[in-house]
Coordinates of N, CA and C and ligand atoms in Angstrom, one line a residue:
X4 N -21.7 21.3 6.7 CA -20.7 20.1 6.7 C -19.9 20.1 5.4
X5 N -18.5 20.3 5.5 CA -17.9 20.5 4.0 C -17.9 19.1 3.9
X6 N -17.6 18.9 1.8 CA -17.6 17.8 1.3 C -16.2 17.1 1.6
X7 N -16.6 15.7 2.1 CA -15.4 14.8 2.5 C -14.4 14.5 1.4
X8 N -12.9 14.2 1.8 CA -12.7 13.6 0.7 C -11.6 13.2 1.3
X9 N -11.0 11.9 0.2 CA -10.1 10.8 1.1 C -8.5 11.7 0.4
X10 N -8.7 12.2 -0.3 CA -7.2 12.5 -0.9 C -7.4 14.2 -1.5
X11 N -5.9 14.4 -0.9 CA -6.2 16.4 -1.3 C -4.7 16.1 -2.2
X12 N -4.9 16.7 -3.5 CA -4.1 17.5 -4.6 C -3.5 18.5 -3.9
X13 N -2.0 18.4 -4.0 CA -1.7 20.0 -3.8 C -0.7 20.3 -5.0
X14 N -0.8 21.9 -5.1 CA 0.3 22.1 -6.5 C 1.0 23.3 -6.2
X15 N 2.2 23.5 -6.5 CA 2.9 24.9 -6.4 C 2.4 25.7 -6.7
X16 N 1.4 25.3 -8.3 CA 1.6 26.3 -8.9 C -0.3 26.1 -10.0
X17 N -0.9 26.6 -11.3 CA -1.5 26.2 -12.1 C -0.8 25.2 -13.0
X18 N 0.9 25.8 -13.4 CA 1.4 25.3 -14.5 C 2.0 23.9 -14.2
X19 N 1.7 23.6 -12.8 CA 2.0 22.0 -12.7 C 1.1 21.3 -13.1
X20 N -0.4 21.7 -13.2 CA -1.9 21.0 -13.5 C -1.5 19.9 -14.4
X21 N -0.3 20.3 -15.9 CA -0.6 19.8 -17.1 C 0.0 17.9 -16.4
X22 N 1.0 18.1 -15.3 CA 1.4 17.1 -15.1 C 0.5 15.9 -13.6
X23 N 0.1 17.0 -12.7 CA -0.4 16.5 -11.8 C -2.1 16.3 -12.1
X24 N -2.8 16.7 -13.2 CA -4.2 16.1 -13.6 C -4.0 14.3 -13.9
X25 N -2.6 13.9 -13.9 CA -2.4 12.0 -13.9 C -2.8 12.2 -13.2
X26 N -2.5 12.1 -11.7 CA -2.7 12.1 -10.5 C -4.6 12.3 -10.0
X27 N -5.3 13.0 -10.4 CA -6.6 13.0 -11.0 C -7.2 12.2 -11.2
X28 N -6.8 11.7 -13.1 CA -7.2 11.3 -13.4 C -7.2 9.6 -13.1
X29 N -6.1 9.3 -12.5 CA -6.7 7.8 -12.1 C -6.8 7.5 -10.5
X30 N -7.1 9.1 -9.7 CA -8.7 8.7 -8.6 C -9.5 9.0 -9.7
X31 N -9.8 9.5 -9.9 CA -11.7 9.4 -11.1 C -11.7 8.3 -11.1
X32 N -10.6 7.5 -11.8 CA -11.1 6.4 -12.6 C -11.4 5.3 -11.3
X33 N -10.7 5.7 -9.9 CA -10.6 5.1 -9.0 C -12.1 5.3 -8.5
X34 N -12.8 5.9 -8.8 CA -14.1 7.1 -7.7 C -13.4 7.3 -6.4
X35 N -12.4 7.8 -6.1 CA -11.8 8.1 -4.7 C -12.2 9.6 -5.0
X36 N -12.9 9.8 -3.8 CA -12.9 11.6 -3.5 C -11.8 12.5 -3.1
X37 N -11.8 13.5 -4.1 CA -10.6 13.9 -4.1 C -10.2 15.5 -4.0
X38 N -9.7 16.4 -3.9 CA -9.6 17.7 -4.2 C -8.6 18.2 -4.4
X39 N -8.5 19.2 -6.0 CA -6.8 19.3 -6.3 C -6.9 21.0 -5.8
X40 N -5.8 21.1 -5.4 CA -5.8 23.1 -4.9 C -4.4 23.4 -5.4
X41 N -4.1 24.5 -5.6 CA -2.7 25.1 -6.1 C -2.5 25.9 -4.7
X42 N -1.7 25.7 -4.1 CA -1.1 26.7 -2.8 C 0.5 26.5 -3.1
X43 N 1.4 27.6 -2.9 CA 2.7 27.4 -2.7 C 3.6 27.9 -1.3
X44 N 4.4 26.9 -1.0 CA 5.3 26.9 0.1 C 5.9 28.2 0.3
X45 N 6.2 28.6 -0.8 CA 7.1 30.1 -0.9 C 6.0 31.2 -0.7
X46 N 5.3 30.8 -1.7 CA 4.7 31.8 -2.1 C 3.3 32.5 -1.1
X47 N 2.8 31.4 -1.1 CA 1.8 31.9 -0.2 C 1.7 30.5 0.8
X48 N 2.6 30.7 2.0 CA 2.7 29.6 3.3 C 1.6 29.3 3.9
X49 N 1.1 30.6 4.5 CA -0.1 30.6 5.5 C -1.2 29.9 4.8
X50 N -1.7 30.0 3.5 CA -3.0 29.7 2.8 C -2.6 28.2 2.5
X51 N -1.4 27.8 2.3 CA -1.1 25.9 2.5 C -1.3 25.5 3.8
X52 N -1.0 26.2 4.7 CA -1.3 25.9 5.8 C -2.8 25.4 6.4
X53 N -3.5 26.5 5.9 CA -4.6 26.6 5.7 C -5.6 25.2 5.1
X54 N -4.8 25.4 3.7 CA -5.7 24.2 3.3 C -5.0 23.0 3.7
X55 N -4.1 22.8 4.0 CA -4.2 21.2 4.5 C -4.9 21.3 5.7
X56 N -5.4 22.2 6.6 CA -5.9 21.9 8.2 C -7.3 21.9 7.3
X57 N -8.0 22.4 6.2 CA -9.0 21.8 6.0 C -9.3 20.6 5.2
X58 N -8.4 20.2 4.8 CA -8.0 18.4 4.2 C -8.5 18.1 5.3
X59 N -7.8 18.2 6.8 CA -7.7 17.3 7.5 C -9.4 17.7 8.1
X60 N -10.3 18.3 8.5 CA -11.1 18.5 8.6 C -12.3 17.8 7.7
X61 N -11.9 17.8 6.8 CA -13.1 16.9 5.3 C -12.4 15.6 5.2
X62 N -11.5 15.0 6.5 CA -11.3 13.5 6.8 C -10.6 13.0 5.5
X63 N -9.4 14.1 5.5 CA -8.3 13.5 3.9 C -7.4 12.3 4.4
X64 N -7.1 11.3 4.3 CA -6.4 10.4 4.4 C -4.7 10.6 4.0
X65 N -5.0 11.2 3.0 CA -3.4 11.1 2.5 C -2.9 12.3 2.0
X66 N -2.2 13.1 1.5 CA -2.1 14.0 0.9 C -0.8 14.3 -0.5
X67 N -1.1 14.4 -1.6 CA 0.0 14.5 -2.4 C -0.2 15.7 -2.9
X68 N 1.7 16.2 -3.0 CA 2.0 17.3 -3.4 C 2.9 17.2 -4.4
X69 N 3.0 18.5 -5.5 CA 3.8 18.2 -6.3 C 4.2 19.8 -6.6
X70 N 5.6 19.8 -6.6 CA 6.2 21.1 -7.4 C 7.0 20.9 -7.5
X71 N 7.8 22.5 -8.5 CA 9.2 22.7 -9.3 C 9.8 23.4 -8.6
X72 N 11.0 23.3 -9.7 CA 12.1 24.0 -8.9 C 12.2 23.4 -7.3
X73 N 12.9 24.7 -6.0 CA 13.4 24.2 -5.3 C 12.0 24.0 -4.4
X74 N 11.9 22.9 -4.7 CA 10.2 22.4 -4.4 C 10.3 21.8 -2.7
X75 N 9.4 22.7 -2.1 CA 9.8 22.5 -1.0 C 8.1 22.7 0.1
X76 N 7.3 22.3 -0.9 CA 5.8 21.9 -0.7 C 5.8 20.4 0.1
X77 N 5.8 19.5 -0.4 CA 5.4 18.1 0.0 C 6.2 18.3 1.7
X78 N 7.4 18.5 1.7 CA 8.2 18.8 3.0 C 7.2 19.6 4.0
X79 N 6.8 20.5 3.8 CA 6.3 21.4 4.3 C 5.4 21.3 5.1
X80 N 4.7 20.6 4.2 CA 3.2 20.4 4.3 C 3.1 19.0 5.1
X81 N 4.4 18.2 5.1 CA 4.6 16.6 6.0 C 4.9 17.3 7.2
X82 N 5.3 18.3 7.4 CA 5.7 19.0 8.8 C 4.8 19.7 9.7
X83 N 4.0 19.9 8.9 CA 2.3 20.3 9.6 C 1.5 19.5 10.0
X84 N 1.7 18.1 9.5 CA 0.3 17.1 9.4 C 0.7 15.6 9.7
X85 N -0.1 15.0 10.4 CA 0.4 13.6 10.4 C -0.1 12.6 9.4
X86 N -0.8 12.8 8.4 CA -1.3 12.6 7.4 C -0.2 12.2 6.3
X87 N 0.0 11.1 6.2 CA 1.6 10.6 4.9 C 1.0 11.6 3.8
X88 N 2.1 12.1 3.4 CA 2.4 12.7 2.1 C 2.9 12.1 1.2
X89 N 2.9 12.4 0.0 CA 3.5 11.6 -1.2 C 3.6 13.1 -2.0
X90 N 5.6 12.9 -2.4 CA 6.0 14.0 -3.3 C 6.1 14.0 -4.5
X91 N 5.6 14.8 -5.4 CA 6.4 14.3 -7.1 C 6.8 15.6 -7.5
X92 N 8.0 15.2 -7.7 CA 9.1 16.5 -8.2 C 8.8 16.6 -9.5
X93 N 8.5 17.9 -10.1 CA 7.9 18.2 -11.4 C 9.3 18.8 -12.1
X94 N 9.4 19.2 -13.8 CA 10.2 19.3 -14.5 C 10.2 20.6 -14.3
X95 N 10.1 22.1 -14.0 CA 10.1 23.4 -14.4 C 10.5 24.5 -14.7
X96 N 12.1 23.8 -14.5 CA 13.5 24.9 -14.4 C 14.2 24.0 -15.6
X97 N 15.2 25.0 -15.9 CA 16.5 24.3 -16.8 C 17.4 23.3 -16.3
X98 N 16.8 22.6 -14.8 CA 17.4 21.5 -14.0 C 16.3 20.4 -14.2
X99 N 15.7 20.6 -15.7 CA 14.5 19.2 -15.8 C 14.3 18.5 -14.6
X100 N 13.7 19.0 -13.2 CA 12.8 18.6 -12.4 C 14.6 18.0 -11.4
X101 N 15.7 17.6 -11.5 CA 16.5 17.4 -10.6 C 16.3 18.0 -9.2
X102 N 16.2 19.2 -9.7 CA 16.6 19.8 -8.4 C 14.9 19.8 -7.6
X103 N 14.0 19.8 -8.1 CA 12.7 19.2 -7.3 C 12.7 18.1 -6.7
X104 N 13.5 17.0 -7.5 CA 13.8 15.4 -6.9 C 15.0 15.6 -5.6
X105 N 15.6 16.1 -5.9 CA 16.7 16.7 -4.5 C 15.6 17.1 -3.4
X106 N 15.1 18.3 -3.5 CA 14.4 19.0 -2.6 C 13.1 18.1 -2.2
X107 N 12.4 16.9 -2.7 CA 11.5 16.3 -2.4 C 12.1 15.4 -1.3
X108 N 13.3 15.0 -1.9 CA 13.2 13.4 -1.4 C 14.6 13.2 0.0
X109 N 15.2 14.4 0.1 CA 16.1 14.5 1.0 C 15.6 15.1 1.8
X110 N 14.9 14.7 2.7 CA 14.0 14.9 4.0 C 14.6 14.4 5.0
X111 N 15.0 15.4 6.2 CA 15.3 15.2 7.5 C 15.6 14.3 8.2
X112 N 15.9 13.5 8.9 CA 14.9 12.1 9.6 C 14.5 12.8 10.7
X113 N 12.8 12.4 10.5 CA 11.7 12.6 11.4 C 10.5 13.2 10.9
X114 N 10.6 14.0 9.7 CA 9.6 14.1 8.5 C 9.5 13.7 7.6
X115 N 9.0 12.4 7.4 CA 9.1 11.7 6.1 C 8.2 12.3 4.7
X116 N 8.5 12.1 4.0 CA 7.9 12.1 2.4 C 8.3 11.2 1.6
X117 N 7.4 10.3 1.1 CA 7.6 9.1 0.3 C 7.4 9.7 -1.2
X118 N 8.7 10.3 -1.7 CA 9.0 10.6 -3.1 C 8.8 9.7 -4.2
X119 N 8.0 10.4 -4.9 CA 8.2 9.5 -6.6 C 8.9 10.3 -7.5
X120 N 8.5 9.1 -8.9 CA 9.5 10.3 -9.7 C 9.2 11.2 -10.4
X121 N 10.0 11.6 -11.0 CA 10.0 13.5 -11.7 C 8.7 13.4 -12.8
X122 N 7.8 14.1 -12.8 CA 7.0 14.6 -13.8 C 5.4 13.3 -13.9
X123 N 5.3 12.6 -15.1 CA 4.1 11.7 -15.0 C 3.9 10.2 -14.4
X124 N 5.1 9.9 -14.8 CA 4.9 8.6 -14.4 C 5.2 8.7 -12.5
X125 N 5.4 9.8 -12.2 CA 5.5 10.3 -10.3 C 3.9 10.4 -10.3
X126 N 3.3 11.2 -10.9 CA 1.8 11.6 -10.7 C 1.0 10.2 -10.7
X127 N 1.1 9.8 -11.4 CA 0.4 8.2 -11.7 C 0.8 7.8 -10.9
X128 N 1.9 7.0 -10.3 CA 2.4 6.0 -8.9 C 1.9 7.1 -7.4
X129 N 2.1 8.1 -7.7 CA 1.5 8.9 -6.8 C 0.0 8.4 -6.0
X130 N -0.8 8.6 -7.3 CA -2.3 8.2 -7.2 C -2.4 6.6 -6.8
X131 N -1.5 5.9 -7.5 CA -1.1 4.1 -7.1 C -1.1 3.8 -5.9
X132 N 0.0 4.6 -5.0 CA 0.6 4.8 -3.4 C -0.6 5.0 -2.9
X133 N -1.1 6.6 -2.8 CA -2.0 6.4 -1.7 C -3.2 5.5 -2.0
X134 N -3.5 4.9 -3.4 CA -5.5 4.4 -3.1 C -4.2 3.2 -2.6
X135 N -2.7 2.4 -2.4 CA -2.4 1.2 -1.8 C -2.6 1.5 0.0
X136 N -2.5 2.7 0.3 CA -2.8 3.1 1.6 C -3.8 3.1 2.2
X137 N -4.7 3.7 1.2 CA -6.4 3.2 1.9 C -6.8 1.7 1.7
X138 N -6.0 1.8 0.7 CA -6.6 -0.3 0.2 C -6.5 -0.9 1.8
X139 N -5.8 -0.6 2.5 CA -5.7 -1.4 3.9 C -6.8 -1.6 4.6
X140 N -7.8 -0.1 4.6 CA -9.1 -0.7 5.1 C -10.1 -0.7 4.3
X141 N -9.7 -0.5 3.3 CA -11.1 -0.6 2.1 C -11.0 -1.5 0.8
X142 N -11.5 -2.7 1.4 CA -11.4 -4.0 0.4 C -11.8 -3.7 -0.8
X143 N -12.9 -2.7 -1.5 CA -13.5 -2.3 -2.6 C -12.0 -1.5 -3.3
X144 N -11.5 -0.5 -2.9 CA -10.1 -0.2 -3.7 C -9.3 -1.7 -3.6
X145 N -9.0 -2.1 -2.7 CA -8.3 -3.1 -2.7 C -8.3 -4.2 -3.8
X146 N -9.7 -4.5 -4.4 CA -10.2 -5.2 -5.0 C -9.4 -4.5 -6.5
X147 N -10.2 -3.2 -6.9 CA -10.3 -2.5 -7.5 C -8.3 -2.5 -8.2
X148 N -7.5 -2.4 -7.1 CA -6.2 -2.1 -6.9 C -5.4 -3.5 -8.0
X149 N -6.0 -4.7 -7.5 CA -5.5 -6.3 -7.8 C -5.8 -6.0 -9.3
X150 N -7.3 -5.9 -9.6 CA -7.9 -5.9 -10.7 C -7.4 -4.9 -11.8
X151 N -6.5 -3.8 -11.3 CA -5.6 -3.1 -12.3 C -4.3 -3.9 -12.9
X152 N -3.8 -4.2 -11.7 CA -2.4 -4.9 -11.8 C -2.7 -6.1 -12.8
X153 N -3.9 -7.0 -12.6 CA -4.0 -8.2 -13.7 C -4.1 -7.4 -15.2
X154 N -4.7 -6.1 -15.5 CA -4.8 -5.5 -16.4 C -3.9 -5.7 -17.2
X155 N -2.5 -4.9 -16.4 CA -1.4 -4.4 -16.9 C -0.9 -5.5 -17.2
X156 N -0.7 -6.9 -16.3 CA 0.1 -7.6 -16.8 C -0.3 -8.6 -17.9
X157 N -1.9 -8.4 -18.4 CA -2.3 -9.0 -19.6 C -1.6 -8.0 -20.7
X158 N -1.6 -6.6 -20.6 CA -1.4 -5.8 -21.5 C -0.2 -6.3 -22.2
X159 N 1.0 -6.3 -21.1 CA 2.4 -6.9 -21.5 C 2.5 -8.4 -22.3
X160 N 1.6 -9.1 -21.9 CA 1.4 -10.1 -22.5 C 0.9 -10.2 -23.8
X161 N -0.1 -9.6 -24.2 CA -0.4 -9.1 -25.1 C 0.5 -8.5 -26.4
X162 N 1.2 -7.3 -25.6 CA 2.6 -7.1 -26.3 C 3.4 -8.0 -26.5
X163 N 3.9 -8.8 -25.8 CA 4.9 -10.0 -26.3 C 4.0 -10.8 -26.8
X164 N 2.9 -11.0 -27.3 CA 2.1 -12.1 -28.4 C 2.4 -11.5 -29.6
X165 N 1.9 -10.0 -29.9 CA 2.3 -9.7 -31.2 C 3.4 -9.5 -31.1
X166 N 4.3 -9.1 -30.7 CA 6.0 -9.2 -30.9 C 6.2 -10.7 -32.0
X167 N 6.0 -11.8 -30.8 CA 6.5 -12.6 -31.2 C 5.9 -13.6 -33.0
X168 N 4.6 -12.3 -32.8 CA 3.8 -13.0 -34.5 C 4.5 -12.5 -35.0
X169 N 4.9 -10.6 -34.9 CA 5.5 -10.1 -36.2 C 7.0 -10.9 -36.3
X170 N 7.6 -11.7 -35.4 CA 9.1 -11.9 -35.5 C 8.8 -13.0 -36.4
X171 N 7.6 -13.8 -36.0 CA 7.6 -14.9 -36.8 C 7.1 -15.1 -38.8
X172 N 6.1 -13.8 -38.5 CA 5.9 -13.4 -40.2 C 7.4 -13.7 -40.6
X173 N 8.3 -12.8 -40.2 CA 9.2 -11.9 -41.3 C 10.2 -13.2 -41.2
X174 N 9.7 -14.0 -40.6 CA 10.9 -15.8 -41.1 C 10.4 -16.4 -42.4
Ligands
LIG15 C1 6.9 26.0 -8.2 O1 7.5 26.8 -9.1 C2 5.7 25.4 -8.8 O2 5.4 24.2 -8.3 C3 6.1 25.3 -10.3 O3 6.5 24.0 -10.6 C4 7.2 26.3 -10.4 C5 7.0 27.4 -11.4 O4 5.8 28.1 -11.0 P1 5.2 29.2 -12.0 O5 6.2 30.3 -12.1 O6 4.8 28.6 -13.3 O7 3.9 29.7 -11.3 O8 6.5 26.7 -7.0

């Protein structure tokens, strides 16, 4: 019985890791089961192929992909599977990730891919998107999901407390 997991990593490449380990790191922090693989659309089709039919076999829920250049993974791999995809166009060419954001997010109609944006803060809302996907039947992320967002917006608050001490010292 291979090990289950609700979300599959995909990457063009190794040298996307440095940006798509966000994407990682907050399922960990999530405990969402997960598995990150490097397969490329160009490069090697059949073995993407491959591993998304065994995502879907270890009951993956969602799938996120991420590459450079004329990044044409997340597409690919939404055309194999009925499984939502989520794209993040990575920086790796002298077109700082543009032309990955073109190639991600200008999808056909009739294969969707719900694109984020270029590089970290795509990998992070990446990981955001899908646990909001499972949150639908799993009240424990769900919980888990609210309890971040109160986080953040203490954080900000926080930030405008001392803002507004240091404005007041320097009167
Ligand atoms: C894409 O080409 C990958 O997703 C990566 O962003 C880019 C460069 O790959 P490497 O030449 O570093 O392997 O397929």
């Amino acid at each position: 019985m291979p090990k289950q997991i609700d979300i599959l990593i995909l990457m063009g490449s190794d040298s996307d890791w440095k940006v798509m380990s966000e994407t990682a790191t907050v399922l960990e922090f999530f405990g969402v089961p997960h598995e990150a693989r490097v397969s490329s659309a160009h490069r090697t089709p059949e073995r993407t192929l491959q591993i998304v039919r065994e995502a879907e076999k270890k009951g993956c829920k969602v799938i996120v992909a991420g590459a450079g250049a004329a990044a044409h993974l997340a597409g690919v791999v939404a055309g194999h599977t009925l499984l939502p995809v989520i794209g993040i166009p990575l920086s790796s060419t002298a077109l700082q990730g543009i032309d990955a954001l073109l190639a991600t997010v200008q999808m056909p109609a009739g294969i969707p891919v719900a694109s984020m944006a270029i590089g970290k803060a795509g990998a992070t809302n990446a990981a955001l998107f899908a646990l909001q996907i499972l949150a639908s039947g799993n009240p424990r992320i769900a919980k888990q999901l609210s309890d971040y967002r109160r986080d953040m917006t203490q954080k900000v608050e926080d930030k405008d407390k001392r803002l507004q001490e240091r404005r007041q010292q320097k009167r």
